[in-house]
Coordinates of C-alpha atoms and ligand atoms in Angstrom, one line a residue:
X1 CA 39.2 17.9 25.4
X2 CA 37.0 18.8 22.3
X3 CA 37.8 21.8 20.3
X4 CA 36.1 24.7 22.0
X5 CA 34.2 27.2 19.7
X6 CA 35.2 30.1 21.9
X7 CA 38.5 30.1 23.5
X8 CA 39.5 33.2 25.6
X9 CA 42.8 33.1 27.1
X10 CA 44.5 35.0 29.7
X11 CA 42.1 38.0 29.0
X12 CA 42.7 41.3 30.5
X13 CA 40.8 44.4 30.4
X14 CA 41.8 47.5 31.9
X15 CA 40.0 50.9 31.9
X16 CA 41.8 54.1 32.4
X17 CA 39.7 56.7 34.0
X18 CA 41.5 60.1 34.7
X19 CA 44.0 58.8 37.6
X20 CA 41.8 55.6 38.0
X21 CA 42.5 52.2 36.7
X22 CA 39.8 49.7 36.6
X23 CA 40.8 46.2 36.0
X24 CA 37.3 44.9 35.1
X25 CA 38.7 41.7 33.8
X26 CA 41.7 40.0 35.3
X27 CA 43.6 37.2 33.5
X28 CA 40.3 35.2 32.8
X29 CA 40.5 31.9 30.7
X30 CA 37.4 30.4 29.5
X31 CA 36.8 27.7 26.9
X32 CA 33.2 27.3 25.5
X33 CA 32.3 24.0 23.6
X34 CA 30.1 24.0 20.7
X35 CA 26.6 23.5 22.0
X36 CA 27.2 24.8 25.6
X37 CA 24.8 26.7 27.2
X38 CA 27.4 28.6 29.3
X39 CA 26.2 30.7 32.3
X40 CA 28.1 33.3 33.9
X41 CA 26.8 34.8 37.0
X42 CA 28.0 37.5 39.4
X43 CA 26.9 40.6 40.9
X44 CA 26.9 44.1 39.3
X45 CA 30.3 45.0 38.2
X46 CA 31.9 41.9 38.4
X47 CA 33.0 42.2 34.8
X48 CA 30.7 39.8 33.1
X49 CA 29.4 42.3 30.3
X50 CA 33.1 43.3 29.6
X51 CA 34.1 39.5 29.3
X52 CA 31.7 38.6 26.9
X53 CA 32.1 41.8 24.8
X54 CA 35.5 40.4 24.4
X55 CA 34.1 37.5 22.4
X56 CA 33.3 39.8 19.4
X57 CA 35.9 42.1 20.1
X58 CA 33.1 44.7 20.9
X59 CA 35.5 45.3 23.6
X60 CA 39.3 44.8 22.9
X61 CA 41.3 43.3 25.4
X62 CA 44.2 44.7 26.9
X63 CA 46.2 41.7 26.7
X64 CA 45.1 38.0 26.2
X65 CA 43.8 35.9 23.1
X66 CA 40.6 35.4 21.5
X67 CA 39.9 32.5 19.2
X68 CA 36.4 31.8 17.8
X69 CA 35.7 28.7 15.6
X70 CA 39.7 28.3 15.6
X71 CA 40.2 31.8 14.0
X72 CA 42.5 34.2 16.0
X73 CA 40.4 37.5 16.5
X74 CA 43.0 38.9 18.7
X75 CA 46.3 38.4 20.3
X76 CA 48.6 40.3 22.6
X77 CA 50.7 38.5 25.2
X78 CA 51.1 41.5 27.4
X79 CA 49.8 45.0 27.9
X80 CA 52.8 46.3 25.8
X81 CA 53.4 43.9 23.3
X82 CA 52.3 44.1 19.7
X83 CA 48.5 43.5 19.2
X84 CA 47.6 41.2 16.6
X85 CA 43.8 41.5 15.2
X86 CA 41.8 40.2 12.6
X87 CA 41.3 42.6 9.6
X88 CA 38.0 44.9 10.2
X89 CA 36.5 43.5 7.2
X90 CA 36.5 40.1 8.5
X91 CA 35.7 41.2 11.9
X92 CA 32.4 42.7 10.6
X93 CA 31.6 39.3 8.7
X94 CA 32.5 37.3 11.6
X95 CA 30.3 39.5 14.1
X96 CA 27.2 38.4 12.2
X97 CA 27.9 35.0 13.1
X98 CA 27.8 35.9 16.9
X99 CA 24.0 36.8 18.0
X100 CA 23.5 39.0 20.9
X101 CA 20.6 39.8 22.9
X102 CA 20.4 42.4 25.8
X103 CA 18.3 43.5 29.1
X104 CA 16.5 46.4 27.2
X105 CA 16.0 44.7 23.7
X106 CA 17.4 47.5 21.8
X107 CA 14.7 47.4 19.1
X108 CA 14.0 50.2 16.7
X109 CA 10.8 51.9 17.8
X110 CA 9.7 53.3 14.6
X111 CA 9.9 50.1 12.6
X112 CA 7.6 47.3 12.7
X113 CA 8.5 43.7 13.9
X114 CA 9.2 42.6 10.6
X115 CA 11.5 45.6 9.7
X116 CA 13.4 45.0 13.0
X117 CA 14.3 41.6 12.1
X118 CA 14.8 42.4 8.5
X119 CA 17.2 45.1 9.7
X120 CA 19.8 42.8 10.6
X121 CA 19.7 41.4 6.8
X122 CA 20.7 44.7 5.2
X123 CA 24.1 43.4 4.6
X124 CA 23.0 40.0 3.6
X125 CA 23.6 38.5 0.2
X126 CA 20.1 37.1 0.1
X127 CA 17.6 38.2 -2.5
X128 CA 14.6 40.4 -1.2
X129 CA 12.3 37.4 -1.6
X130 CA 14.8 35.1 0.3
X131 CA 15.0 37.9 3.0
X132 CA 11.2 38.0 3.2
X133 CA 11.0 34.3 3.6
X134 CA 13.8 34.4 6.4
X135 CA 12.2 37.0 8.3
X136 CA 8.7 35.1 8.1
X137 CA 10.6 31.8 9.2
X138 CA 12.3 33.6 12.1
X139 CA 8.9 35.1 13.5
X140 CA 7.5 31.7 13.2
X141 CA 10.5 30.2 15.1
X142 CA 9.8 32.6 18.0
X143 CA 6.0 32.4 17.8
X144 CA 5.5 36.1 16.7
X145 CA 3.9 35.8 13.2
X146 CA 0.8 37.4 14.5
X147 CA 2.6 40.5 15.5
X148 CA 4.5 41.0 12.4
X149 CA 3.4 44.3 11.4
X150 CA 3.0 45.8 14.8
X151 CA 5.7 48.1 16.5
X152 CA 7.7 47.6 19.6
X153 CA 5.5 49.9 21.6
X154 CA 2.6 47.7 21.2
X155 CA 4.3 44.4 22.6
X156 CA 5.1 43.0 25.9
X157 CA 8.5 42.8 27.4
X158 CA 8.7 38.9 26.3
X159 CA 7.6 39.9 22.9
X160 CA 10.2 42.4 22.4
X161 CA 12.8 40.0 23.5
X162 CA 11.5 37.7 21.2
X163 CA 11.9 40.0 18.4
X164 CA 15.4 40.7 19.3
X165 CA 16.3 37.0 19.5
X166 CA 14.7 36.7 15.9
X167 CA 16.9 39.5 14.9
X168 CA 19.9 37.9 16.7
X169 CA 19.4 34.8 14.6
X170 CA 18.7 36.3 11.1
X171 CA 22.4 35.6 10.0
X172 CA 22.3 32.1 11.2
X173 CA 24.8 32.7 14.1
X174 CA 26.6 29.7 15.7
X175 CA 26.8 31.5 18.9
X176 CA 24.3 33.6 20.9
X177 CA 25.3 36.0 23.7
X178 CA 22.5 36.8 26.3
X179 CA 23.3 39.6 28.4
X180 CA 20.7 39.8 31.1
X181 CA 18.1 39.1 28.6
X182 CA 15.7 38.2 31.0
X183 CA 16.3 40.7 33.9
X184 CA 13.7 43.0 32.7
X185 CA 11.1 40.2 32.6
X186 CA 8.6 38.7 35.0
X187 CA 9.3 35.2 36.3
X188 CA 6.7 33.6 33.9
X189 CA 8.0 35.4 30.9
X190 CA 11.7 34.6 32.0
X191 CA 10.6 31.0 31.8
X192 CA 9.2 31.5 28.3
X193 CA 12.4 33.1 27.1
X194 CA 14.7 30.6 28.8
X195 CA 12.5 27.9 27.0
X196 CA 13.0 29.4 23.9
X197 CA 16.7 29.6 24.4
X198 CA 16.8 26.0 25.2
X199 CA 14.8 25.1 22.0
X200 CA 17.3 26.9 20.0
X201 CA 20.3 25.3 21.7
X202 CA 18.8 21.7 21.2
X203 CA 17.3 22.2 17.8
X204 CA 19.8 24.4 16.0
X205 CA 22.8 23.4 17.8
X206 CA 23.1 27.1 19.0
X207 CA 26.0 27.7 21.5
X208 CA 24.8 30.1 24.1
X209 CA 26.8 32.3 26.6
X210 CA 24.1 33.2 29.1
X211 CA 25.1 36.1 31.6
X212 CA 23.0 36.8 34.2
X213 CA 22.8 37.7 38.1
X214 CA 19.8 35.1 38.7
X215 CA 20.9 31.5 39.4
X216 CA 17.6 30.5 38.6
X217 CA 17.9 31.3 35.1
X218 CA 21.1 29.3 34.8
X219 CA 19.7 26.3 36.4
X220 CA 16.9 26.3 34.0
X221 CA 19.1 26.0 30.8
X222 CA 22.7 26.1 31.5
X223 CA 25.1 22.9 31.3
X224 CA 28.1 24.8 32.8
X225 CA 28.4 27.7 34.9
X226 CA 31.1 30.2 35.8
X227 CA 30.9 32.5 38.9
X228 CA 32.5 35.9 38.4
X229 CA 33.7 38.1 41.0
X230 CA 36.0 41.3 40.9
X231 CA 36.9 40.6 37.5
X232 CA 37.8 37.0 37.9
X233 CA 36.3 33.5 37.7
X234 CA 36.2 32.1 41.1
X235 CA 34.5 29.0 40.4
X236 CA 33.3 27.0 37.5
X237 CA 32.1 23.5 36.5
X238 CA 29.2 21.7 35.1
X239 CA 26.0 22.8 36.3
X240 CA 25.4 19.8 38.5
X241 CA 28.8 19.9 40.0
X242 CA 28.5 23.5 41.0
X243 CA 24.8 22.9 42.4
X244 CA 25.8 19.7 44.2
X245 CA 29.4 20.8 45.6
X246 CA 29.6 24.7 45.5
X247 CA 33.1 25.5 47.1
X248 CA 33.1 29.3 47.3
X249 CA 30.8 31.5 49.4
X250 CA 29.6 33.5 46.6
X251 CA 28.5 30.3 44.5
X252 CA 26.8 29.3 47.8
X253 CA 24.9 32.3 47.9
X254 CA 24.0 32.1 44.1
X255 CA 22.7 28.6 44.6
X256 CA 20.8 29.7 47.9
X257 CA 18.7 32.2 45.6
X258 CA 17.8 29.3 43.2
X259 CA 17.0 26.7 45.9
X260 CA 16.1 28.4 48.9
X261 CA 17.8 25.7 51.1
X262 CA 19.3 28.1 53.7
X263 CA 16.0 29.6 54.3
X264 CA 14.5 26.2 54.9
X265 CA 17.4 25.4 57.2
X266 CA 16.5 28.6 59.2
X267 CA 12.9 28.0 59.4
X268 CA 13.1 24.1 60.4
X269 CA 15.8 24.9 62.8
X270 CA 13.4 27.1 64.9
X271 CA 11.0 24.3 65.1
X272 CA 10.7 22.5 68.6
X273 CA 11.6 19.2 67.2
X274 CA 15.1 20.6 66.4
X275 CA 15.2 23.2 69.3
X276 CA 14.7 20.2 71.8
X277 CA 17.0 17.7 70.1
X278 CA 17.7 14.9 72.7
X279 CA 21.3 13.3 73.2
X280 CA 20.7 10.6 70.9
X281 CA 19.6 12.7 68.0
X282 CA 21.3 14.6 65.4
X283 CA 19.7 17.3 62.8
X284 CA 21.5 16.8 59.5
X285 CA 21.6 18.0 55.9
X286 CA 21.8 15.1 53.4
X287 CA 22.8 16.1 49.8
X288 CA 23.0 13.8 46.9
X289 CA 23.3 13.8 43.4
X290 CA 21.9 11.2 40.9
X291 CA 19.9 7.8 41.5
X292 CA 20.4 7.8 45.2
X293 CA 16.7 8.3 45.9
X294 CA 16.0 9.3 49.5
X295 CA 13.3 6.4 50.1
X296 CA 15.5 3.4 49.8
X297 CA 18.3 5.1 51.4
X298 CA 16.5 6.3 54.4
X299 CA 14.7 3.0 54.8
X300 CA 18.0 1.2 54.9
X301 CA 19.1 3.3 57.7
X302 CA 16.7 1.7 59.9
X303 CA 17.0 -1.8 58.6
X304 CA 20.6 -1.9 58.7
X305 CA 21.4 0.2 61.5
X306 CA 18.2 0.6 63.4
X307 CA 18.7 4.5 63.1
X308 CA 15.5 6.5 62.4
X309 CA 15.4 9.2 60.1
X310 CA 12.8 12.0 60.5
X311 CA 12.6 14.0 57.3
X312 CA 11.6 17.5 58.1
X313 CA 12.1 18.9 54.8
X314 CA 13.1 17.9 51.4
X315 CA 13.9 19.6 47.9
X316 CA 14.7 17.7 44.8
X317 CA 15.7 19.8 41.8
X318 CA 16.1 18.1 38.5
X319 CA 19.2 19.5 36.7
X320 CA 20.0 18.4 33.1
X321 CA 17.7 15.3 33.7
X322 CA 19.7 14.4 37.0
X323 CA 18.2 14.9 40.3
X324 CA 19.9 17.0 43.1
X325 CA 18.3 16.4 46.4
X326 CA 18.6 18.0 49.8
X327 CA 17.0 16.3 52.8
X328 CA 16.8 18.0 56.4
X329 CA 16.6 15.0 58.7
X330 CA 16.9 14.2 62.4
X331 CA 18.6 10.8 62.7
X332 CA 18.2 9.2 65.9
X333 CA 19.4 6.0 67.4
X334 CA 22.4 4.5 69.4
X335 CA 25.7 6.8 69.0
X336 CA 27.7 4.2 67.4
X337 CA 24.9 3.0 65.1
X338 CA 24.4 6.7 63.7
X339 CA 28.2 6.7 63.3
X340 CA 28.0 3.5 61.1
X341 CA 24.8 4.9 59.5
X342 CA 26.6 7.8 58.6
X343 CA 29.6 6.3 57.2
X344 CA 27.1 4.1 55.1
X345 CA 25.5 7.3 53.7
X346 CA 28.9 8.7 52.6
X347 CA 29.8 5.6 51.1
X348 CA 26.6 6.1 48.9
X349 CA 27.9 9.4 48.0
X350 CA 25.5 11.4 50.1
X351 CA 27.0 14.2 51.7
X352 CA 26.2 14.9 55.5
X353 CA 26.3 18.3 57.1
X354 CA 25.6 18.2 60.8
X355 CA 23.4 21.2 61.6
X356 CA 22.8 20.4 65.3
X357 CA 23.6 17.8 67.9
X358 CA 27.1 17.4 66.8
X359 CA 28.7 15.5 69.6
X360 CA 27.3 12.2 68.3
X361 CA 29.1 12.5 64.8
Ligands
LIG1 N1 33.7 51.5 29.0 C1 34.3 51.5 30.5 N2 34.9 52.6 30.8 C2 35.4 52.3 32.3 N3 35.0 51.3 33.0 C3 34.1 50.3 32.6 C4 33.7 50.5 31.3 N4 32.9 49.3 31.0 C5 33.0 48.5 32.3 N5 33.6 49.5 33.2 C6 33.8 49.0 34.7 O1 34.2 47.7 34.7 C7 33.8 47.0 35.8 C8 33.0 45.7 35.2 O2 31.6 46.0 34.6 P1 30.7 45.2 33.7 O3 29.7 46.1 32.9 O4 31.6 44.2 32.8 O5 30.2 44.6 35.0 P2 28.9 43.5 35.0 O6 29.2 42.3 35.6 O7 28.6 43.3 33.4 O8 27.8 44.4 35.9 P3 26.2 44.5 35.4 O9 25.8 43.0 36.3 O10 26.0 45.6 36.4 O11 25.8 44.4 34.2 C9 32.8 48.1 36.6 O12 33.4 48.4 37.7 C10 32.7 49.2 35.6 O13 32.3 50.2 36.1
LIG2 MG1 26.6 43.8 32.5

């Protein structure tokens, strides 16, 4: 394990509202490595925003420890123990190294694009000429040079978000927190913004914490994923592991929104081929990660076991350069042979889920 750039440990955030106690974040630990694009997904109210606001202490935790870049921002062992906090002046400086972007852009409407970005440099020690150059460079980076003198009201949602990104990058942050930054955008604009984030990650080495309720967005850019529910992280892992082997029901639901495999299963299951499955047939889902390509695999079933595979649906996603495939297939053949074929698939790291005709397997 290398040294995490963000280390949140045993974080609790409890809000007191009149007689009600809301435990928005419950004992969450999460370590984010430099260069990660760390996706945090969950439905509304799961505690995602509260958790990431803890990173720069916009939200002080009730207890836990917050260490960013090896510097302890906050530490309290329990709700009642003494609270150690970074000095306010230091915190202000450190916060500039943590950029944030939001769903509603939060631009200053009476200022131009240039002024909005320059605003983030008001406390910077750069000279005016350096500031001007910096703003120009940032607008080039987000491809908005031609809009420099326009006002937010003259821009599309995607352009506004790019202004917000330029502003968030003004002080050369090492970390960018994106809280539902694409949620108000259409799918095409969402993809453009995600592509920009990906570019910032790979070209500047920016560490990105990406909060969203859209698994599709996570799929495009993240290398790691955590799923939050009721203030807790219920599942986490590399993007590939989470997509290939989701364990929790909620994770499966989120993945379904990005792959539509359940929908495909429903549609294919209604077809007569599946409805009228014969005794020597079984309808299965094959899932695999990596090089196991469908064709040689399927061909070998026939060559080695005399089992034919009728592919009714196939979906291959390329995640982080690795393919993650799902095939809906009817296997037919002698029961013993199907069993052997199935064992062979399993030994090649292909996961088999029987969807119909389970008496054979
Ligand atoms: N300042 C606050 N005071 C009281 N309760 C709060 C406060 N901020 C958040 N909460 C509560 O904490 C819980 C988690 O809220 P949070 O905003 O972190 O969720 P979220 O996952 O970001 O949701 P969304 O997807 O809607 O943005 C919710 O029940 C919310 O009502
Ligand atoms: Mg939120």
